[in-house]
Coordinates of C-alpha atoms in Angstrom, one line a residue:
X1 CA 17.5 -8.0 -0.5
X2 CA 18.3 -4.4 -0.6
X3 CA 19.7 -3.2 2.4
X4 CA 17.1 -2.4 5.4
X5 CA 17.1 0.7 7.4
X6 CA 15.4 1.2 10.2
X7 CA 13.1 4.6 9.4
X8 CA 10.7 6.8 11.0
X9 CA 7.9 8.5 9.1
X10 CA 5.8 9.0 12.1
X11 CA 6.8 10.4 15.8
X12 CA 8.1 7.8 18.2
X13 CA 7.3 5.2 15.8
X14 CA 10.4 3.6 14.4
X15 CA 9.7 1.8 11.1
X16 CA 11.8 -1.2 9.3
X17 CA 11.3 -1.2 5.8
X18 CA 12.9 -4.2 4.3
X19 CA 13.1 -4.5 0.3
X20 CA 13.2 -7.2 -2.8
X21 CA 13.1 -10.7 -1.0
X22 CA 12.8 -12.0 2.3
X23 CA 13.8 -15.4 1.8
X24 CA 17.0 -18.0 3.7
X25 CA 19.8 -16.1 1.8
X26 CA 18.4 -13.1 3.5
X27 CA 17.4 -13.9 6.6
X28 CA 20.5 -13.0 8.6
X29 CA 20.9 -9.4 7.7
X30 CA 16.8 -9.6 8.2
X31 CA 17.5 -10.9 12.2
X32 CA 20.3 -8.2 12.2
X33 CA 17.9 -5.3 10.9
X34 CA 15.0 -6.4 14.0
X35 CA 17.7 -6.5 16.6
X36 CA 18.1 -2.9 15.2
X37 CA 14.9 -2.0 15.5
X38 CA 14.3 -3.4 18.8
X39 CA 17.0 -1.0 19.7
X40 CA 14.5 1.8 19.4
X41 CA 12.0 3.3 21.4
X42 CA 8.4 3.3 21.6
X43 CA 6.4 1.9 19.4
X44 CA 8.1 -0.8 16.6
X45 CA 6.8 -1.7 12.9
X46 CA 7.9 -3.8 10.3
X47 CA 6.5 -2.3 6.6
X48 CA 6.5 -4.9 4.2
X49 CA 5.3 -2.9 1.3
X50 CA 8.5 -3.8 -0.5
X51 CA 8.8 -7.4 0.3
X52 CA 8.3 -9.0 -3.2
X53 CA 8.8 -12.7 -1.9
X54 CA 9.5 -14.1 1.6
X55 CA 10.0 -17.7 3.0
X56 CA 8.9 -19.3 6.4
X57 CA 12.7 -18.8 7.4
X58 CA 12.1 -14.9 7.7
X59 CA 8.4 -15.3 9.1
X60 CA 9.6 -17.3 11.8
X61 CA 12.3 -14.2 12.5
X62 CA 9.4 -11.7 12.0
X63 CA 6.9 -14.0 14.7
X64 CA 10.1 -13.7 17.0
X65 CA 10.0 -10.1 16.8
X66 CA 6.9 -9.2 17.5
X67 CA 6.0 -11.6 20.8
X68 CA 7.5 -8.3 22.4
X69 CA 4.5 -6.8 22.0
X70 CA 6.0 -3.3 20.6
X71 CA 6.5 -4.2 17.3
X72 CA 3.3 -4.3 14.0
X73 CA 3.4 -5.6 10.9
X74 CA 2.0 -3.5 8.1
X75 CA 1.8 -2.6 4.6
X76 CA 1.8 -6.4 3.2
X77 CA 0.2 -7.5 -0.2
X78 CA -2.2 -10.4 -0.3
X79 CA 0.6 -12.8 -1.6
X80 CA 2.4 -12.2 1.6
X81 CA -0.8 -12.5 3.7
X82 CA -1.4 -15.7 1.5
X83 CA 2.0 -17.1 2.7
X84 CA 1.4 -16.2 6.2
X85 CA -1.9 -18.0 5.9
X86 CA -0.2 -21.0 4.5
X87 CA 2.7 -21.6 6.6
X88 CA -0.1 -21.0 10.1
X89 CA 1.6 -17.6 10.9
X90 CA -1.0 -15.3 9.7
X91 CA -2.4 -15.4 13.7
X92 CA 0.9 -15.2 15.4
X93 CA 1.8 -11.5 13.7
X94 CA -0.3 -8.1 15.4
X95 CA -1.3 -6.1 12.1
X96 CA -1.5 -2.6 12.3
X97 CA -4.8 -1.5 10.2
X98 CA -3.2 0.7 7.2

């Protein structure tokens, strides 16, 4: 994975915009990057737009993250959304409409 900053494009919106895989060998520096973003103010996203593959080991991270309440995922492809469907996560992550 590519390293992750945390980003804003829009005003008090802070956006995490991970890149290449989000798979076991990545999910560390993933955990570290939310704990980052929870850090911030307002409202929280998580863009996945660059995720080419991810495993259940980050989902389970990315469910974590968002049970604040503050935090949307967006900008995921239907292979992702696929994976989120298989692995019974797809109802546990707030989408934000993009």
């Amino acid at each position: 994975m590519e390293e992750c900053q945390v980003t804003s494009m829009i005003p008090d919106e802070a956006i995490l915009r991970p890149r290449g895989d989000l798979t076991i060998f990545e999910a560390a520096q993933f955990h570290a990057d939310l704990v980052s973003l929870h850090q911030q103010q307002g409202p929280l996203a998580i863009d996945l737009g660059g995720v080419e593959r991810m495993d259940s080991s980050c989902v389970q991270l990315m469910v974590s993250a968002t049970r604040s309440g503050r935090v949307t995922v967006q900008g995921y492809s239907n292979r992702i959304r696929d994976k989120f469907e298989q692995i019974g996560f797809a109802q546990f992550l707030p989408t934000q409409e993009s």
